mmCIF file with all atom_site columns, C-alpha atoms in Angstrom:
data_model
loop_
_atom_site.group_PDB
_atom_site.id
_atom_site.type_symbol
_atom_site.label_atom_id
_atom_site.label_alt_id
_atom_site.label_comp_id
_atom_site.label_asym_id
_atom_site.label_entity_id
_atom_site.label_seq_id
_atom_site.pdbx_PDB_ins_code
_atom_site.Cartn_x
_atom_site.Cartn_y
_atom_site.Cartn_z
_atom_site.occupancy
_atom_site.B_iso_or_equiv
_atom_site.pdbx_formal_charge
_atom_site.auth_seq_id
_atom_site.auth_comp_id
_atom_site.auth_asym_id
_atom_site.auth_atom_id
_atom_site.pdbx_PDB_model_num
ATOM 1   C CA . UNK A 1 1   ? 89.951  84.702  95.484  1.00 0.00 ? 1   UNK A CA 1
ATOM 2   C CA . UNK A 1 2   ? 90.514  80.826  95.981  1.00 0.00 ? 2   UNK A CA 1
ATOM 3   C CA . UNK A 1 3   ? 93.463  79.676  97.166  1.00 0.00 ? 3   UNK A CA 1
ATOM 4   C CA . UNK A 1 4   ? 96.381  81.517  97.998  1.00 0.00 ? 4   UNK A CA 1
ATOM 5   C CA . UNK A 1 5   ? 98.304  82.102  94.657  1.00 0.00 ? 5   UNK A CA 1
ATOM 6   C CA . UNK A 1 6   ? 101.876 82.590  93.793  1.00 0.00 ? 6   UNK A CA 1
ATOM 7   C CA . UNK A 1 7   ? 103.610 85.623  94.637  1.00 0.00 ? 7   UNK A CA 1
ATOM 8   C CA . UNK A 1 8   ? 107.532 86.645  93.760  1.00 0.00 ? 8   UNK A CA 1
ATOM 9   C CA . UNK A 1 9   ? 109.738 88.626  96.624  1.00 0.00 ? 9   UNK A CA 1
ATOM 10  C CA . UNK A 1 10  ? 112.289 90.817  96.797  1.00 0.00 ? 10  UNK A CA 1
ATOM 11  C CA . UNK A 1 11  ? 114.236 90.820  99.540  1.00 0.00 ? 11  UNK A CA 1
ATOM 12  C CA . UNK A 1 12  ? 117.149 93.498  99.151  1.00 0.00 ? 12  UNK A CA 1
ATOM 13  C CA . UNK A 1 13  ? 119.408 95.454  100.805 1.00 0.00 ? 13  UNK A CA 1
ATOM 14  C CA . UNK A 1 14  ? 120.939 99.115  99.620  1.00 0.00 ? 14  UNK A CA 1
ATOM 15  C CA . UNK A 1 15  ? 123.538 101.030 100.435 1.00 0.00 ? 15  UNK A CA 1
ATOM 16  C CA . UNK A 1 16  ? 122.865 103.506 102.677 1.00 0.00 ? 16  UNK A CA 1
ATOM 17  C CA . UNK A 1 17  ? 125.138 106.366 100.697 1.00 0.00 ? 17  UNK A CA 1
ATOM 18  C CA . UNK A 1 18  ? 124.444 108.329 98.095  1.00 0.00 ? 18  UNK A CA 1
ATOM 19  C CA . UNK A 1 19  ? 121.061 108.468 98.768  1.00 0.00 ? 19  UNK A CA 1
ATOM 20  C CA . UNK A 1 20  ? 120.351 108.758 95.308  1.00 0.00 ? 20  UNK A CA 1
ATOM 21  C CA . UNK A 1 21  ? 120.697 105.091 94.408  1.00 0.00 ? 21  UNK A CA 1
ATOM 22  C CA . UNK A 1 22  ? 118.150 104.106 97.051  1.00 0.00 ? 22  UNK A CA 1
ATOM 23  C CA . UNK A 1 23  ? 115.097 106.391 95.803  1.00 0.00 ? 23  UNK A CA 1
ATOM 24  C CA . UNK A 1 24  ? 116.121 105.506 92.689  1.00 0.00 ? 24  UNK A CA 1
ATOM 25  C CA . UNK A 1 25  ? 115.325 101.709 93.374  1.00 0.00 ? 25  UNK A CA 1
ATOM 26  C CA . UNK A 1 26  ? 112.304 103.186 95.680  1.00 0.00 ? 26  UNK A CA 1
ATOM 27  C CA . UNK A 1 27  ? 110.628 105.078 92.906  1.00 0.00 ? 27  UNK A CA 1
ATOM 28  C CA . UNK A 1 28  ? 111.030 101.932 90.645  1.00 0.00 ? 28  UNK A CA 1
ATOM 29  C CA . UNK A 1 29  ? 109.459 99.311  92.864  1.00 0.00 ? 29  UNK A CA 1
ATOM 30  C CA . UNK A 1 30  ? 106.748 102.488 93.648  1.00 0.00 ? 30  UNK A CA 1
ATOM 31  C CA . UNK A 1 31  ? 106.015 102.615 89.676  1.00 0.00 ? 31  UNK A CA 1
ATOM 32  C CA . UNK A 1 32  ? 105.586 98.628  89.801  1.00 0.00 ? 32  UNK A CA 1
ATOM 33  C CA . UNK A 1 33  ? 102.874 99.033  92.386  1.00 0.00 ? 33  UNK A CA 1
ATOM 34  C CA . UNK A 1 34  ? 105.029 96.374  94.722  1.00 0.00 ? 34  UNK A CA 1
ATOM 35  C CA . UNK A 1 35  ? 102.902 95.438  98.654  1.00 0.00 ? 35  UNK A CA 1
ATOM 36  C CA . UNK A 1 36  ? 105.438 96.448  100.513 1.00 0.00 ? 36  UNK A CA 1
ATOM 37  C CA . UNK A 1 37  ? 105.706 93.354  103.165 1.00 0.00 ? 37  UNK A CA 1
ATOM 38  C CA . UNK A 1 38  ? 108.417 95.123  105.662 1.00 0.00 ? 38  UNK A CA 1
ATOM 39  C CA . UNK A 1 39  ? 112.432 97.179  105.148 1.00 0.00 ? 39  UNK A CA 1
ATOM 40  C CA . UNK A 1 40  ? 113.755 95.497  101.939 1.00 0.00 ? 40  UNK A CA 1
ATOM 41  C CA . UNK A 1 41  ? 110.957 93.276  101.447 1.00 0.00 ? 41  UNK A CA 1
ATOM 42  C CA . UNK A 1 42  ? 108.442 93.325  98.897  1.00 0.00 ? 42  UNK A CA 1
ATOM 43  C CA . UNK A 1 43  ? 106.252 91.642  96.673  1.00 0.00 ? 43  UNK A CA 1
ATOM 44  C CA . UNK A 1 44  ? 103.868 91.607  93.779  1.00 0.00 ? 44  UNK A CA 1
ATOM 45  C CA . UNK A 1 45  ? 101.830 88.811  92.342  1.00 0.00 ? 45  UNK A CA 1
ATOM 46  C CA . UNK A 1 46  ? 103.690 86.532  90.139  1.00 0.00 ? 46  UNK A CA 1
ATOM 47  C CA . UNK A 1 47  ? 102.964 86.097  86.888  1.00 0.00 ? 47  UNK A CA 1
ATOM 48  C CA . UNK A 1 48  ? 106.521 86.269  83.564  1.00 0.00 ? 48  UNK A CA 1
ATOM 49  C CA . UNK A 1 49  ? 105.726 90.003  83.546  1.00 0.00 ? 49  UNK A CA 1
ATOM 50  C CA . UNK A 1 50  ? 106.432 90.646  87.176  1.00 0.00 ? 50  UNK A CA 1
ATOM 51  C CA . UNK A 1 51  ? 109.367 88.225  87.727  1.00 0.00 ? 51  UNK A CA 1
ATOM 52  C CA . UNK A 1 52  ? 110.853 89.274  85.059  1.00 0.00 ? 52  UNK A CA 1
ATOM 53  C CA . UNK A 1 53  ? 110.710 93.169  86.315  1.00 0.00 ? 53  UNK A CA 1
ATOM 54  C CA . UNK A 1 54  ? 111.683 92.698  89.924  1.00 0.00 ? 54  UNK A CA 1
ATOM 55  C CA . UNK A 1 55  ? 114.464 90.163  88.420  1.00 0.00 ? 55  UNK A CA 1
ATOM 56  C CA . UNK A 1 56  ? 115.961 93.613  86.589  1.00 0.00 ? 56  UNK A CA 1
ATOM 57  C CA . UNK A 1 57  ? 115.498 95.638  89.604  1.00 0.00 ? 57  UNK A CA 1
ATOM 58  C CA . UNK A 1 58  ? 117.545 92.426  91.121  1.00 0.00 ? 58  UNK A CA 1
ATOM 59  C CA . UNK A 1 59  ? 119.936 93.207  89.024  1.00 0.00 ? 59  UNK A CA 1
ATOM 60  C CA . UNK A 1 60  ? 120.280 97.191  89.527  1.00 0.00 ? 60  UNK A CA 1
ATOM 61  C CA . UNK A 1 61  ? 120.641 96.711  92.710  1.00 0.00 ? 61  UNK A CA 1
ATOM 62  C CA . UNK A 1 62  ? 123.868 94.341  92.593  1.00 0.00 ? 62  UNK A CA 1
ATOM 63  C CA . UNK A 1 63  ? 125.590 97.040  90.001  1.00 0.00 ? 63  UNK A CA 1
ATOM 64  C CA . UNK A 1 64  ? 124.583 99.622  92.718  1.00 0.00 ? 64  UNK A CA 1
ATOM 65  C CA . UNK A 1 65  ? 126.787 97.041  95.522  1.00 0.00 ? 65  UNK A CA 1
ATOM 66  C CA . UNK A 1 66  ? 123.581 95.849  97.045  1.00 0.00 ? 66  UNK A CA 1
ATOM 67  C CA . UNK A 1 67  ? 122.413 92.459  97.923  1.00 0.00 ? 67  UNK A CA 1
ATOM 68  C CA . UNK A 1 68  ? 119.345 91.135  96.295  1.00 0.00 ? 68  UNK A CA 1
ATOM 69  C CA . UNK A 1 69  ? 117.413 87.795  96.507  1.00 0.00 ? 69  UNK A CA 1
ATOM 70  C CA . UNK A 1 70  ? 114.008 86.560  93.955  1.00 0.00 ? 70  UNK A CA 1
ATOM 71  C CA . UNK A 1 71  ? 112.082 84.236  95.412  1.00 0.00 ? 71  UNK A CA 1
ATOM 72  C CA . UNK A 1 72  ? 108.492 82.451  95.136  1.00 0.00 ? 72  UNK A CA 1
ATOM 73  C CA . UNK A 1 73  ? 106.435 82.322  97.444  1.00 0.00 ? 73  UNK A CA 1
ATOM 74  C CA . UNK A 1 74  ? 102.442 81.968  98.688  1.00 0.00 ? 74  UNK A CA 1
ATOM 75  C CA . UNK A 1 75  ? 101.072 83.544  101.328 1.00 0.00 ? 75  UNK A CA 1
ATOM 76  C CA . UNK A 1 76  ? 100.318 81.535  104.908 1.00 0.00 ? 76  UNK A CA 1
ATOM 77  C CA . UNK A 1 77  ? 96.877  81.733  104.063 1.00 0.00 ? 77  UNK A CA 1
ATOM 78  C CA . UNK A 1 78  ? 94.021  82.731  102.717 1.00 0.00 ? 78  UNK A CA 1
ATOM 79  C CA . UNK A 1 79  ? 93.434  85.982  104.519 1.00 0.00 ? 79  UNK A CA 1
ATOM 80  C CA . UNK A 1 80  ? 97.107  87.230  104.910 1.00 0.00 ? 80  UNK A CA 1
ATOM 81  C CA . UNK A 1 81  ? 97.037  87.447  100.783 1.00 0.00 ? 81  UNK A CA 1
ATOM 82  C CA . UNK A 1 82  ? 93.122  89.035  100.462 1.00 0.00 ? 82  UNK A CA 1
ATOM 83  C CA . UNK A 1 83  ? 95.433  91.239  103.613 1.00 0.00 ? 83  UNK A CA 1
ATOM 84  C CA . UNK A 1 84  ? 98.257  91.900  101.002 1.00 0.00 ? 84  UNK A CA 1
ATOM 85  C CA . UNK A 1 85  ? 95.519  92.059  97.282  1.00 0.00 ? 85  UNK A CA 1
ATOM 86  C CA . UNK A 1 86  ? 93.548  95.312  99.641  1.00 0.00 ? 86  UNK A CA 1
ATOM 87  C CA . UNK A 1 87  ? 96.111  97.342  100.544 1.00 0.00 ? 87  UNK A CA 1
ATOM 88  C CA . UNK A 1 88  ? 97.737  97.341  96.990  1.00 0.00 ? 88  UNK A CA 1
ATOM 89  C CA . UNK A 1 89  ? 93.466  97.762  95.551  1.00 0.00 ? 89  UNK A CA 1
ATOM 90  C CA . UNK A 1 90  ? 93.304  100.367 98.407  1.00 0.00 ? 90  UNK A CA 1
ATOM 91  C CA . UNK A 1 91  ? 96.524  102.176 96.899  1.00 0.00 ? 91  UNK A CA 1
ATOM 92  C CA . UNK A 1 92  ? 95.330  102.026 93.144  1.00 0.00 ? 92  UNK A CA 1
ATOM 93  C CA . UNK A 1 93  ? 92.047  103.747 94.221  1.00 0.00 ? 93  UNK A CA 1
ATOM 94  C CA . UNK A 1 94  ? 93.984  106.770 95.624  1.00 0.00 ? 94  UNK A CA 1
ATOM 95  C CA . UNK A 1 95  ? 95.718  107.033 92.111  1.00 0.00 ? 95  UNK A CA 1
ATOM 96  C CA . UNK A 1 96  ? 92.419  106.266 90.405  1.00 0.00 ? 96  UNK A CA 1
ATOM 97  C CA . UNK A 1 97  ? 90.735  108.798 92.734  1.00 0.00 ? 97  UNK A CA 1
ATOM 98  C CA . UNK A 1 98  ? 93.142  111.850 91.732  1.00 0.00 ? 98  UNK A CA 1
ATOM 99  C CA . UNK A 1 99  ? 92.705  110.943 88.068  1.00 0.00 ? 99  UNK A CA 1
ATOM 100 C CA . UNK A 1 100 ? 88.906  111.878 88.709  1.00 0.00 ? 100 UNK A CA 1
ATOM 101 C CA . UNK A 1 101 ? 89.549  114.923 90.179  1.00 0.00 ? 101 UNK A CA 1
ATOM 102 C CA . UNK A 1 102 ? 91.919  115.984 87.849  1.00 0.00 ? 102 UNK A CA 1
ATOM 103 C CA . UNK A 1 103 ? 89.533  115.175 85.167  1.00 0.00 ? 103 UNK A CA 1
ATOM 104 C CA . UNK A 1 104 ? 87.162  117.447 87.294  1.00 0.00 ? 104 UNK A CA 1
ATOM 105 C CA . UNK A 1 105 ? 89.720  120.571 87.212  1.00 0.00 ? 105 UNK A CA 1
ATOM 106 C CA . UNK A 1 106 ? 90.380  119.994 82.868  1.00 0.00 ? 106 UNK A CA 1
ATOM 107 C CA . UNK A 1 107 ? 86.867  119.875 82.366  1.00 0.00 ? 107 UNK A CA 1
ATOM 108 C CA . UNK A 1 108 ? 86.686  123.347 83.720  1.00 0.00 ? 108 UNK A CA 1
ATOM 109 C CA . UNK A 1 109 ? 89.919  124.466 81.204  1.00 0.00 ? 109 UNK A CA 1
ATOM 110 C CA . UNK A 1 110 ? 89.955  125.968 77.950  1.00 0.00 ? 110 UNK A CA 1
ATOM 111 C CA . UNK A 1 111 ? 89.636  123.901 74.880  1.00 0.00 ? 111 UNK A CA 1
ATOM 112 C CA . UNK A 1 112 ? 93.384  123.493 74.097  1.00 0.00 ? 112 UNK A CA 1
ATOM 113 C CA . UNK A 1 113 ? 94.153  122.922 78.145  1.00 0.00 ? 113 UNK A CA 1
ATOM 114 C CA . UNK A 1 114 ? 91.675  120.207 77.840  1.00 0.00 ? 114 UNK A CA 1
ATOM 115 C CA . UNK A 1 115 ? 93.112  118.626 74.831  1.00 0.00 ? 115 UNK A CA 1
ATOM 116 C CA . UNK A 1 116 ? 96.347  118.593 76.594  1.00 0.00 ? 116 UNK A CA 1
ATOM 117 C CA . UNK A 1 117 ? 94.834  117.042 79.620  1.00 0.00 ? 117 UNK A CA 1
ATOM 118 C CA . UNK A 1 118 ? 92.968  113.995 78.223  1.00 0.00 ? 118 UNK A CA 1
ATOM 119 C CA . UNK A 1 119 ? 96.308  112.893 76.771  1.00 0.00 ? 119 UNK A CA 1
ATOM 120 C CA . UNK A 1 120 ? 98.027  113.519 79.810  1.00 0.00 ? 120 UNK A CA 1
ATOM 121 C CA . UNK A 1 121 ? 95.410  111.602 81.634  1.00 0.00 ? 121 UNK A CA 1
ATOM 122 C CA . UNK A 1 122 ? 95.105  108.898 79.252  1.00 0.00 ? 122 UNK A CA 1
ATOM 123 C CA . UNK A 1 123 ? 98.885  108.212 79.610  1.00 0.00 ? 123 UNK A CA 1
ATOM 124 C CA . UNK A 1 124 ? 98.179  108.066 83.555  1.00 0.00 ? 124 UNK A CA 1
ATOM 125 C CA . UNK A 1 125 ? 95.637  105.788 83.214  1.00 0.00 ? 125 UNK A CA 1
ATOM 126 C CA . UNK A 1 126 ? 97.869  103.284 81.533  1.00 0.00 ? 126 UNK A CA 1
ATOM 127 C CA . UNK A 1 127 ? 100.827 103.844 83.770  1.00 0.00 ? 127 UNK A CA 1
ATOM 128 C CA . UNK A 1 128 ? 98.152  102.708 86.980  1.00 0.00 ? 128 UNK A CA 1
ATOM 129 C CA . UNK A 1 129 ? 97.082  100.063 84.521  1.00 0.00 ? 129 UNK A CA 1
ATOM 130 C CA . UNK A 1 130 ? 100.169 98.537  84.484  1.00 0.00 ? 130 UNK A CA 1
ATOM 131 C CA . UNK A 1 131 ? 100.683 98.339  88.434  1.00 0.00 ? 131 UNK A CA 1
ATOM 132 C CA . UNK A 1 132 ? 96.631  97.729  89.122  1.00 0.00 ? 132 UNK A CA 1
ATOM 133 C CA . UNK A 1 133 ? 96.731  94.095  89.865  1.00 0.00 ? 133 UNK A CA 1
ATOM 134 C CA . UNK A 1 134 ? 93.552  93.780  92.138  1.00 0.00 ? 134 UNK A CA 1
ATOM 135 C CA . UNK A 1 135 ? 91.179  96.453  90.169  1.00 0.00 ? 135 UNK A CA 1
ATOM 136 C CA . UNK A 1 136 ? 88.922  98.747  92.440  1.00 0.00 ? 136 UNK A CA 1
ATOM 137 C CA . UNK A 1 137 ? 86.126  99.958  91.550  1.00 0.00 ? 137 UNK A CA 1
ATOM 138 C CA . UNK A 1 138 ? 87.152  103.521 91.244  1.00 0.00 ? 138 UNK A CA 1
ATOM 139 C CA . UNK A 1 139 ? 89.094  102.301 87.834  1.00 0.00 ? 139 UNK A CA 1
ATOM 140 C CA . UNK A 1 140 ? 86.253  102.190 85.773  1.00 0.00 ? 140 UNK A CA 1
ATOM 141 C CA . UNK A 1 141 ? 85.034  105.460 86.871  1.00 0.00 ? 141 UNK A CA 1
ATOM 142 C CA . UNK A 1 142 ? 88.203  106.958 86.372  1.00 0.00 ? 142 UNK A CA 1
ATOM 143 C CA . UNK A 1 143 ? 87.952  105.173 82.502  1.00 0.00 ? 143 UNK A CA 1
ATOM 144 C CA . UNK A 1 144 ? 84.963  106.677 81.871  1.00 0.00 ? 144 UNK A CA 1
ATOM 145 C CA . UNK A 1 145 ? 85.338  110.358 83.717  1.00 0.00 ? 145 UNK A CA 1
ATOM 146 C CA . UNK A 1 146 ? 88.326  110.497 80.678  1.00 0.00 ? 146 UNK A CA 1
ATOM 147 C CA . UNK A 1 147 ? 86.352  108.999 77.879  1.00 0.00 ? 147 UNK A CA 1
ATOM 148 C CA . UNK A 1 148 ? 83.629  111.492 78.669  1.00 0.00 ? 148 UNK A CA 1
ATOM 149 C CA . UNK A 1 149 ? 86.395  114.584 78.342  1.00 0.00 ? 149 UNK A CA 1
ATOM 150 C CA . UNK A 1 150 ? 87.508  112.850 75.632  1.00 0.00 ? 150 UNK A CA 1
ATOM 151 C CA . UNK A 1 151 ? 84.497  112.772 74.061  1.00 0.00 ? 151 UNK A CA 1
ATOM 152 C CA . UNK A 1 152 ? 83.957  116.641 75.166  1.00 0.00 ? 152 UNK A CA 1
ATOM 153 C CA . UNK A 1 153 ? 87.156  118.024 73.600  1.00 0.00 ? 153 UNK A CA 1
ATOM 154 C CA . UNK A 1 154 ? 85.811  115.893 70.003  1.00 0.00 ? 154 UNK A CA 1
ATOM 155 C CA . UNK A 1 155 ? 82.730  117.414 70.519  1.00 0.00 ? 155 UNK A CA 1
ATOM 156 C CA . UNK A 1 156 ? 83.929  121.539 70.960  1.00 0.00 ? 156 UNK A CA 1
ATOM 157 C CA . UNK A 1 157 ? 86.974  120.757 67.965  1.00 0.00 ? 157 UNK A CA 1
ATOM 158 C CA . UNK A 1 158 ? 84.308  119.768 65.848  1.00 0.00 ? 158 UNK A CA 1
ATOM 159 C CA . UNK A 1 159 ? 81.874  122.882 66.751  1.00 0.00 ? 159 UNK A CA 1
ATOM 160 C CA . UNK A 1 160 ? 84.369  125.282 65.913  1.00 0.00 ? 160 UNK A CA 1
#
């Protein structure tokens, strides 16, 4: 990575009651993939896509009677964003990780279990995809551990 590159915040704040309203905005930044910088702060590299999703969340969060501010931003240096680009790689490899195993446990399953499973997985796979801004090695493993069941489940349907 050269320079430091651009990078959009959100800096918010929730209200503490119901409860409900601030996993709700938790789970959503969690399904983005957002670094989470420090309490209400958070960030994720900017690019239309990701402006435009933390700009909705932006949004929520005034309708909920929060506070909310966007803003661009580049890291102090050079280190501080490879800092920020690991620990969201480090956090995709976790997911990427239990998509293996899982693929471990369906390859043991019957045939229609392991149907099932490759399209579950498949659909995980995307939903990392879309969060996996710094790609760790462990996502082309996890790619090709469900390919190969993939490829397993054609394989037995087309033996029977």
């Amino acid at each position: 990575m050269g320079a430091t590159g651009q990078w959009v915040l959100l800096a918010y704040r929730i209200p503490r009651q119901p409860s409900t309203l601030r996993i709700t905005i938790w789970r959503k930044l969690d399904r983005l993939g957002v670094a989470r910088l420090g309490d209400g702060l958070v960030a994720l590299p900017a690019d239309a896509r990701t402006r435009e999703q933390l700009e909705w969340i932006a949004e929520e969060i005034g309708e909920v009677g929060g506070t909310s501010t966007l803003w661009l931003a580049a890291a102090g240096s050079q280190a501080q964003e490879q800092v920020i680009a690991a620990e969201m790689r480090q956090a995709r490899a976790e997911e990427y990780r239990t998509v293996i195993a899982q693929v471990g446990a369906a390859a043991q399953a019957r045939p229609g279990e392991r149907t099932r499973a490759v399209k579950r997985l498949q659909a995980e796979l995307r939903r990392i995809g879309r969060r996996d801004y710094f790609p760790p090695p462990e996502r082309d493993e996890a790619r090709l551990a469900v390919r190969a069941l993939a490829q397993e489940v054609i394989v037995t349907e087309e033996s029977r």
